[in-house]
PDB file of C-alpha atoms in Angstrom:
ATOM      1  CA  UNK A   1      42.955  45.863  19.989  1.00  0.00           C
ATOM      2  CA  UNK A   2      39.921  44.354  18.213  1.00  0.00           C
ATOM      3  CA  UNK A   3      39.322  40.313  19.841  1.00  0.00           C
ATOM      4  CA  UNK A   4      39.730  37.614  16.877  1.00  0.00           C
ATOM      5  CA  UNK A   5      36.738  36.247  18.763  1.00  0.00           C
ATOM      6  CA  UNK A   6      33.698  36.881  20.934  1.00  0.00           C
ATOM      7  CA  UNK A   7      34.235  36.444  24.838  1.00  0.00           C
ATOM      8  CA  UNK A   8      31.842  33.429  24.964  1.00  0.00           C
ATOM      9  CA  UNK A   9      34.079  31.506  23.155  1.00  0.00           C
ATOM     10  CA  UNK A  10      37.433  31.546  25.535  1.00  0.00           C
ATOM     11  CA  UNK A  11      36.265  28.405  27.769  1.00  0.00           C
ATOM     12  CA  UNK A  12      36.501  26.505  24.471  1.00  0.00           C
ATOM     13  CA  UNK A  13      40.068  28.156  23.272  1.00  0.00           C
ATOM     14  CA  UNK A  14      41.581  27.694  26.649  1.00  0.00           C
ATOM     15  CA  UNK A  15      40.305  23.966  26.364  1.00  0.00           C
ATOM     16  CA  UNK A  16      41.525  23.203  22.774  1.00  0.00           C
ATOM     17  CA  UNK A  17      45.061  24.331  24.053  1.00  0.00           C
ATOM     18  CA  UNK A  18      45.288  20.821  25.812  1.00  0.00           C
ATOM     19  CA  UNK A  19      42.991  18.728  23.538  1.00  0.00           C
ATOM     20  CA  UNK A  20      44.470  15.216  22.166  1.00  0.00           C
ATOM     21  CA  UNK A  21      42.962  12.660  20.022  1.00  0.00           C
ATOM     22  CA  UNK A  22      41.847  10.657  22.954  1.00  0.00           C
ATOM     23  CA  UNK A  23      39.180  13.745  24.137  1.00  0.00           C
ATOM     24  CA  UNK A  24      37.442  12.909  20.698  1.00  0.00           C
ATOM     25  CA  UNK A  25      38.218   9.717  19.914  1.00  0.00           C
ATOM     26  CA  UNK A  26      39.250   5.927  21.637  1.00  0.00           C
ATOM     27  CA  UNK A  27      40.813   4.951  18.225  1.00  0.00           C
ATOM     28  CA  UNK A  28      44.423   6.144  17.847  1.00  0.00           C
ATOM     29  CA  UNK A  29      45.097   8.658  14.472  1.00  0.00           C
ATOM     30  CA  UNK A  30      47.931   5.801  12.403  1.00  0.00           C
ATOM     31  CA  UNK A  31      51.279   7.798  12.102  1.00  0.00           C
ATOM     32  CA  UNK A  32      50.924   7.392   8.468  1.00  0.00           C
ATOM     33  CA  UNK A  33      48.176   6.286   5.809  1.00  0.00           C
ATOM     34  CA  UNK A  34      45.010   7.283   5.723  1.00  0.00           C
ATOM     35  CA  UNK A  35      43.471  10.024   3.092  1.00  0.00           C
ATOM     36  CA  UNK A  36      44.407  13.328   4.397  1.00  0.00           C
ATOM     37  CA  UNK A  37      40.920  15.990   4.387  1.00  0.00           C
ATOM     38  CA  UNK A  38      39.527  18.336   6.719  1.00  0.00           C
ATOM     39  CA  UNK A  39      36.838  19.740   7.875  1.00  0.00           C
ATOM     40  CA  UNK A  40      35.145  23.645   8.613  1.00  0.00           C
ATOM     41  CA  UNK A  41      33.751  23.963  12.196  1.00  0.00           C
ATOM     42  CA  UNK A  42      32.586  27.376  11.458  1.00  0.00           C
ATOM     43  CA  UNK A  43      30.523  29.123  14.913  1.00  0.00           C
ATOM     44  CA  UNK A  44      29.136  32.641  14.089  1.00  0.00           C
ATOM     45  CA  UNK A  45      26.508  34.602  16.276  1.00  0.00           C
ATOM     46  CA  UNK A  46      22.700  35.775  15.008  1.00  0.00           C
ATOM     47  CA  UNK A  47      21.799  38.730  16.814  1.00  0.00           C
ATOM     48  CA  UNK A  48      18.821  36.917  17.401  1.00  0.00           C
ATOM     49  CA  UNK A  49      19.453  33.437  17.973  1.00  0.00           C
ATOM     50  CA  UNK A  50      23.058  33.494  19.669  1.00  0.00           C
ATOM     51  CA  UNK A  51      25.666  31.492  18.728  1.00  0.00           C
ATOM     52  CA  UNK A  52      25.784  28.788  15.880  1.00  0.00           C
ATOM     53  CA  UNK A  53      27.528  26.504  13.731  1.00  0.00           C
ATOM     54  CA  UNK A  54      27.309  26.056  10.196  1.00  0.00           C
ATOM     55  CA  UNK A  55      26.252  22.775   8.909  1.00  0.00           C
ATOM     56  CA  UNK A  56      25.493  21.200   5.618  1.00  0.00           C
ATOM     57  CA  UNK A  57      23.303  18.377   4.058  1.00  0.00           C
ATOM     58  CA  UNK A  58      24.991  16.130   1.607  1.00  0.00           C
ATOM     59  CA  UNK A  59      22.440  15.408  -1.253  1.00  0.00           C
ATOM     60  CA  UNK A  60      20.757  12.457  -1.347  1.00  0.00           C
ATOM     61  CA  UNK A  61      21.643  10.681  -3.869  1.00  0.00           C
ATOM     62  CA  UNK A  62      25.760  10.746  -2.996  1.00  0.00           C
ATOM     63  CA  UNK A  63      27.190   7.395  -2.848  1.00  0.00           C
ATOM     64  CA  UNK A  64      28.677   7.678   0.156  1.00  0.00           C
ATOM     65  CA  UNK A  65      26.965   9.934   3.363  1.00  0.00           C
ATOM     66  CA  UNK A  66      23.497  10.604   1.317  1.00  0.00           C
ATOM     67  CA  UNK A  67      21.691  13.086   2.898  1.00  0.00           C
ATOM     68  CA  UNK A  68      23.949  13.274   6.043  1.00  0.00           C
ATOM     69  CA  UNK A  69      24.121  16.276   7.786  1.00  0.00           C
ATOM     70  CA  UNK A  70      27.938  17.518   7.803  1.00  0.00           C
ATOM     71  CA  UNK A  71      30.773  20.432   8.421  1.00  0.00           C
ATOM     72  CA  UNK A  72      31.520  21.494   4.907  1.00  0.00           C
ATOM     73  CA  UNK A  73      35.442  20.344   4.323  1.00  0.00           C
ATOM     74  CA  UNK A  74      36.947  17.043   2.236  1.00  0.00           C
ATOM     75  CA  UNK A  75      40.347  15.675   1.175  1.00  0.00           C
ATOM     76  CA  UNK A  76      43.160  17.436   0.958  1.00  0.00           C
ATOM     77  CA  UNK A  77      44.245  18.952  -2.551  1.00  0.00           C
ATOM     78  CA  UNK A  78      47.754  19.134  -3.522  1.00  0.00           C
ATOM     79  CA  UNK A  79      48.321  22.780  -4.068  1.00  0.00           C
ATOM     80  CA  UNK A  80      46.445  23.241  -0.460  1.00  0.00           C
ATOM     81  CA  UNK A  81      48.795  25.011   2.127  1.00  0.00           C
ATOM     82  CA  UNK A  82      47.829  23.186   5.162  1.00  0.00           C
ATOM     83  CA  UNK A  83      44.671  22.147   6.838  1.00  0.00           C
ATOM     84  CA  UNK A  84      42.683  25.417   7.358  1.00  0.00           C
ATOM     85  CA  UNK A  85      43.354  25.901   3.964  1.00  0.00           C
ATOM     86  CA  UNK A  86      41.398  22.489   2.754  1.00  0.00           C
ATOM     87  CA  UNK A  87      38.787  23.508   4.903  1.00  0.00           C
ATOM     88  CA  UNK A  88      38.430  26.833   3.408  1.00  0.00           C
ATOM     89  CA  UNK A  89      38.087  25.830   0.393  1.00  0.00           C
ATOM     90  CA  UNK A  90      35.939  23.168   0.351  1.00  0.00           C
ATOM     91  CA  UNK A  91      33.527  25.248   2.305  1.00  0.00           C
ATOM     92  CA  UNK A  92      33.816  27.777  -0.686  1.00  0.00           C
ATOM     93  CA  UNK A  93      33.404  25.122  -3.179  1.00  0.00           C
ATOM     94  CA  UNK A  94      30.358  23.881  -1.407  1.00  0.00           C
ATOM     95  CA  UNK A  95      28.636  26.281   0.158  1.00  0.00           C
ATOM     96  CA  UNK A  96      29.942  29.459  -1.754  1.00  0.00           C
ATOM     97  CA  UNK A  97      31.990  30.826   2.083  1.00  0.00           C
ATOM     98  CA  UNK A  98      33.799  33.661   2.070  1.00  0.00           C
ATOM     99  CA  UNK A  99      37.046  32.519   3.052  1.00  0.00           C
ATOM    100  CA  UNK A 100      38.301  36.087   3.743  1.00  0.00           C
ATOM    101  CA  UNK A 101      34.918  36.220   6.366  1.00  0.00           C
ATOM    102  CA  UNK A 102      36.305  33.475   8.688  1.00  0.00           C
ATOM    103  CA  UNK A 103      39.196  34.104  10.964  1.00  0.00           C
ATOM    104  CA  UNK A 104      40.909  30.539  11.589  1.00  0.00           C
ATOM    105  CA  UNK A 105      41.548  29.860  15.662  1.00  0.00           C
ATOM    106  CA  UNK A 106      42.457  26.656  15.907  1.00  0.00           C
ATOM    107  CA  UNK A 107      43.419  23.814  14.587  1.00  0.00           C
ATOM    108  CA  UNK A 108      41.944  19.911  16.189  1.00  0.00           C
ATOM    109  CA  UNK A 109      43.936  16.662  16.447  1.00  0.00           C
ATOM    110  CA  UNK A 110      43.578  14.519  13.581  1.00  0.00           C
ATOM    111  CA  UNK A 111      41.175  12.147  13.697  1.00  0.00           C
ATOM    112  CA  UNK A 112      40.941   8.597  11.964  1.00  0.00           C
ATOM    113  CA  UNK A 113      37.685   7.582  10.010  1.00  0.00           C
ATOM    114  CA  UNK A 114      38.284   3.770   9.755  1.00  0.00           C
ATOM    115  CA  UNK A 115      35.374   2.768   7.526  1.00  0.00           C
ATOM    116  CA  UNK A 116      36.998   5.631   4.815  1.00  0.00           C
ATOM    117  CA  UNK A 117      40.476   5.582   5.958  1.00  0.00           C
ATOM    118  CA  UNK A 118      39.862   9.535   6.085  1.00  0.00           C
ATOM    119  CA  UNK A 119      42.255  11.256   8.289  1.00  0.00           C
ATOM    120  CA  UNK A 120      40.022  14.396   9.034  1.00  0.00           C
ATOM    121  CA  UNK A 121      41.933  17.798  10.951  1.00  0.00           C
ATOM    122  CA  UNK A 122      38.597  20.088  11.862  1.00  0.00           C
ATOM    123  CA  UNK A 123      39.567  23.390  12.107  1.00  0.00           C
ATOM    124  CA  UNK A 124      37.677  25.409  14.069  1.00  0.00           C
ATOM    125  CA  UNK A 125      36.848  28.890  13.029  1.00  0.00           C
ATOM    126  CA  UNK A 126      35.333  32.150  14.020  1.00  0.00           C
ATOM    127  CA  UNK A 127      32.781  33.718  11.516  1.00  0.00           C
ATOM    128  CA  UNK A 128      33.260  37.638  12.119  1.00  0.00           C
ATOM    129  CA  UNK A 129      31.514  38.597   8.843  1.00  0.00           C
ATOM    130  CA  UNK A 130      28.344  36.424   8.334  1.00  0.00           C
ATOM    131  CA  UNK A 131      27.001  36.153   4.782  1.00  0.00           C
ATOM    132  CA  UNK A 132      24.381  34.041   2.988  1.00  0.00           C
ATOM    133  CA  UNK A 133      25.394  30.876   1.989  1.00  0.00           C
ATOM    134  CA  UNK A 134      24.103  28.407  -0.233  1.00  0.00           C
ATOM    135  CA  UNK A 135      24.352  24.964  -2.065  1.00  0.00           C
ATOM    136  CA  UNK A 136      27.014  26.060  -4.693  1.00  0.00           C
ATOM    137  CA  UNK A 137      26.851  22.223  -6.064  1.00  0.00           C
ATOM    138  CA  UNK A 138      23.146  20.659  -4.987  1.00  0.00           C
ATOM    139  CA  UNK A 139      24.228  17.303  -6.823  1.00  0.00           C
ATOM    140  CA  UNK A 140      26.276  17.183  -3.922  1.00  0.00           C
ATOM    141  CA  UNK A 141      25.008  19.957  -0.954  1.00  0.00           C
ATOM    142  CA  UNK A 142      20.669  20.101  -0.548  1.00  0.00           C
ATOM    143  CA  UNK A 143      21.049  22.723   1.900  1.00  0.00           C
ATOM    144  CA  UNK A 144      22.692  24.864   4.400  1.00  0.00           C
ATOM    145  CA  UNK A 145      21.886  25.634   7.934  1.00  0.00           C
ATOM    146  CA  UNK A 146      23.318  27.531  10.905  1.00  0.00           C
ATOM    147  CA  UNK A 147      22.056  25.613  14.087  1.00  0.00           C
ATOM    148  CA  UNK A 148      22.330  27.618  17.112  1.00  0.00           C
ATOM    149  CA  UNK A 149      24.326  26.638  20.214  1.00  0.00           C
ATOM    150  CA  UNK A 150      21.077  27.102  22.103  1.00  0.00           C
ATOM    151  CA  UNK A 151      19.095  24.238  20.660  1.00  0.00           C
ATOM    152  CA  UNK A 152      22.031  21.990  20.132  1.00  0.00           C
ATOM    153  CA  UNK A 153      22.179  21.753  23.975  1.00  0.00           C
ATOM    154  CA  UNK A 154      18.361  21.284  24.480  1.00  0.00           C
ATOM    155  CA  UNK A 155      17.743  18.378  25.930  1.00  0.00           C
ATOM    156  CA  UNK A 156      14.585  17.992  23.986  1.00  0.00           C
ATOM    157  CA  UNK A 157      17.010  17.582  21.254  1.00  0.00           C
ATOM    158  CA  UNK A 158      19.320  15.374  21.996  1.00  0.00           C
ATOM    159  CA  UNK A 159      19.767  11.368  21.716  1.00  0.00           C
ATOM    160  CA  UNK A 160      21.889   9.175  20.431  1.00  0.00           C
ATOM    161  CA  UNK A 161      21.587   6.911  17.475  1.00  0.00           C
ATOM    162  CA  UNK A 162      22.196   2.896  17.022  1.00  0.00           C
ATOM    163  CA  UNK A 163      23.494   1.735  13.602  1.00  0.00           C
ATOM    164  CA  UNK A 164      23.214  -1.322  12.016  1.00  0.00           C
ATOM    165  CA  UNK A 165      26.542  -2.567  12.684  1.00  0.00           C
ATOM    166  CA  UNK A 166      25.855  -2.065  16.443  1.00  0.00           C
ATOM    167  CA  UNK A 167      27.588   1.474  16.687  1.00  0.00           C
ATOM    168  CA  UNK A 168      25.991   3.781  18.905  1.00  0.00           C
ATOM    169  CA  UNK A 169      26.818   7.657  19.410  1.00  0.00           C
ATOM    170  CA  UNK A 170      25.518  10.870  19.934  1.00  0.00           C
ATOM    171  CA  UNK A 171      23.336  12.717  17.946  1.00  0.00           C
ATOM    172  CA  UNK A 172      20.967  15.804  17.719  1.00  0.00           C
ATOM    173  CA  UNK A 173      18.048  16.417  16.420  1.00  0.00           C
ATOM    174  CA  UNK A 174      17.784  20.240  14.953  1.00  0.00           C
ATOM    175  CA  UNK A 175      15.581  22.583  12.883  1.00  0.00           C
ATOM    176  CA  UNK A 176      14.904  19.025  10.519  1.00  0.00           C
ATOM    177  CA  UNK A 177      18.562  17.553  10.468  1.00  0.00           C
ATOM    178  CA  UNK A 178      19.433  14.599  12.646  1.00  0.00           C
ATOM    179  CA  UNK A 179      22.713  14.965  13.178  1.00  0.00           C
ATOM    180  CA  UNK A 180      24.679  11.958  13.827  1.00  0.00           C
ATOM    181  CA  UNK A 181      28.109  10.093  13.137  1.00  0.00           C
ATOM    182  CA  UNK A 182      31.395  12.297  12.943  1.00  0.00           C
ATOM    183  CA  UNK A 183      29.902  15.594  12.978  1.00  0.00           C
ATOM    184  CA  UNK A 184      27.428  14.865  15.983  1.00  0.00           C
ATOM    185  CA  UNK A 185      31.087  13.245  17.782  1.00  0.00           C
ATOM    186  CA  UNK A 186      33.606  16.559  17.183  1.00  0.00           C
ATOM    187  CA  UNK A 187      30.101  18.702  17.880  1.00  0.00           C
ATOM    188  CA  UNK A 188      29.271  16.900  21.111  1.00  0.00           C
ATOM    189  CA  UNK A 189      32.998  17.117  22.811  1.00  0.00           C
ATOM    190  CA  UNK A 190      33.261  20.682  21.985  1.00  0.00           C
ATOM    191  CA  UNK A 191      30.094  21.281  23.211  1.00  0.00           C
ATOM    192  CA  UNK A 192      31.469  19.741  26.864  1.00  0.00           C
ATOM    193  CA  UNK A 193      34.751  21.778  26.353  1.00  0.00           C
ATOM    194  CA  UNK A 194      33.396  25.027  26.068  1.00  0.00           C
ATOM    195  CA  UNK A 195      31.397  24.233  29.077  1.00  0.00           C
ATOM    196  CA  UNK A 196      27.590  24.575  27.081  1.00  0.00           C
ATOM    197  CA  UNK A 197      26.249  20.889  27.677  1.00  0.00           C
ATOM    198  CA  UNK A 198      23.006  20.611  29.777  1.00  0.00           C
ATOM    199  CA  UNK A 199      22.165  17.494  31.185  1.00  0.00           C
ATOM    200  CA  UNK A 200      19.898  15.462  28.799  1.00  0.00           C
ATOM    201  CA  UNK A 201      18.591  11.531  28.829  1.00  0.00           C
ATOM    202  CA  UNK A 202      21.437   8.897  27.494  1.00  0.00           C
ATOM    203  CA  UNK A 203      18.699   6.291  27.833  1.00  0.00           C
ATOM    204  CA  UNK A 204      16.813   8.862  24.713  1.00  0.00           C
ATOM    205  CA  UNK A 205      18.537   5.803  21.732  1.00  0.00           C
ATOM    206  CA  UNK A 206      16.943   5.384  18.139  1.00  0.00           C
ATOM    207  CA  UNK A 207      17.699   3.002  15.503  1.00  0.00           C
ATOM    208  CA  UNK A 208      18.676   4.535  11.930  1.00  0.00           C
ATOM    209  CA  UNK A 209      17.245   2.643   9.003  1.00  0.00           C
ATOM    210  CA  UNK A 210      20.002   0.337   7.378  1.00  0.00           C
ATOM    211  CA  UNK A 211      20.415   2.164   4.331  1.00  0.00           C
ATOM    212  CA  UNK A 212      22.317   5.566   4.818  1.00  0.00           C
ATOM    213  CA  UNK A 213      25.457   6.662   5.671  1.00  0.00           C
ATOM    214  CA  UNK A 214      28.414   4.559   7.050  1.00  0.00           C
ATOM    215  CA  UNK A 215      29.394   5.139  10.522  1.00  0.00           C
ATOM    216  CA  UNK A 216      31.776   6.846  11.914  1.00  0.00           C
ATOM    217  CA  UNK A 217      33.184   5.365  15.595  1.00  0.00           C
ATOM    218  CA  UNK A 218      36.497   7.722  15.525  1.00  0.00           C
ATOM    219  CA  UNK A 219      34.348  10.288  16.598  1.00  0.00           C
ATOM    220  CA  UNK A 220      31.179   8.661  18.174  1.00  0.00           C
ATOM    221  CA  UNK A 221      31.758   9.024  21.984  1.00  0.00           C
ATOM    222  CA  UNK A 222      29.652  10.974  24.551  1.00  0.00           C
ATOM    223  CA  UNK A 223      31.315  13.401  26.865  1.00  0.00           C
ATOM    224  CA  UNK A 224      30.521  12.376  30.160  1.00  0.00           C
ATOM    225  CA  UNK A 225      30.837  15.260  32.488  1.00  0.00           C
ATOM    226  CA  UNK A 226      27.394  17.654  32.386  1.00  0.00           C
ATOM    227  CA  UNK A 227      28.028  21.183  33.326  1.00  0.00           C
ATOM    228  CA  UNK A 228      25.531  24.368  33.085  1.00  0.00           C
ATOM    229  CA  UNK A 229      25.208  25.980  29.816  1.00  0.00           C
ATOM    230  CA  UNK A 230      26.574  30.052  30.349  1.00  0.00           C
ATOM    231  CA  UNK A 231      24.693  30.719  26.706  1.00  0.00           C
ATOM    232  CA  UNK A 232      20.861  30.127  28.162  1.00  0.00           C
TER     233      UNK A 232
END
């Protein structure tokens, strides 16, 4: 029987099979309300490079999250099945995926967005047919990157990053993308659940520039438990 996923990835699965909101998140997900979307957390493997995660750059000149690095994914259409299906096709829509090339594992807990009012599901999925992708809309994607596993844990890479309002979370600084906000939140706590996280300097803060992005607290805490990174 052919695996739905490579080996390296069980810690995570068996993880994810008891995750809640609060492993992500202190804010409780409201029982109702909020603008349902989702998001793509798409990990492949380079033969070269090891495992990765596909992440976007919102353009620039966006009104909301300019030039903020991001999972591909966004609200929830009507006609849309469920969440994996959102995510699928936004990812198509914006970065031209192949939905048929992703096989969908699992699905998060829903996570609140308060300064949107975005209820986000990221739905984690395994990329076992890799294909170029590209900004299919650069008035709203500038590019597309797959950041591997192995430099996301580097501690030479890692921080966090103090908003304006006085938020502070993780972030991670990769291949010219700082990383920061929701994405660098769901990124860092999966990181720690599938047992890849090296230990790296908290004290490593930096200030972003008041114009940019809002922030994003329901997904802006660090994992605090360091364990030894199997991929390395």
């Amino acid at each position: 029987m052919t695996r739905q996923s490579p080996q390296w990835m069980d810690p995570l699965l068996v993880r994810l099979g008891t995750a809640r909101v609060e492993d992500f998140t202190p804010l409780p997900t409201p029982a109702t309300g909020g603008r349902a979307s989702a998001v793509l957390v798409l990990l492949g493997e380079d033969p070269e490079t090891g495992p990765d995660v596909l992440i976007l750059q919102r353009a620039a000149n966006l009104r909301n999250h300019a030039g903020q690095p991001a999972f591909p994914g966004g609200a929830a259409d009507p006609e849309d099945a469920d969440a994996a299906a959102t995510a699928l096709r936004e990812a198509n829509e914006e970065v031209d995926l192949d939905p048929a090339s992703v096989t969908v594992l699992a699905e998060l807990p829903r996570l609140w967005i308060p300064v949107s009012d975005f209820v986000v599901t990221p739905i984690l999925g395994w990329w076992h047919t890799p294909h170029r992708v590209h900004p299919r809309q650069p008035v709203e994607v500038a590019h597309v990157a797959r950041l591997p596993v192995a430099e996301l844990v580097d501690p030479a890479n890692r921080l966090r990053v103090r908003h304006p309002s006085g938020w502070t979370g993780p972030a991670f600084s990769v291949r010219g993308m700082l990383v920061w906000g929701f994405t660098a939140g769901v990124l860092a706590t999966l990181l720690e659940m599938g047992g890849w996280v090296r230990p790296w300097p908290r004290h490593r803060v930096v200030d972003l520039p008041p114009t940019g992005a809002d922030p994003a607290p329901s997904a802006g805490t660090d994992p605090v438990d360091e364990v030894p990174n199997p991929l390395r």
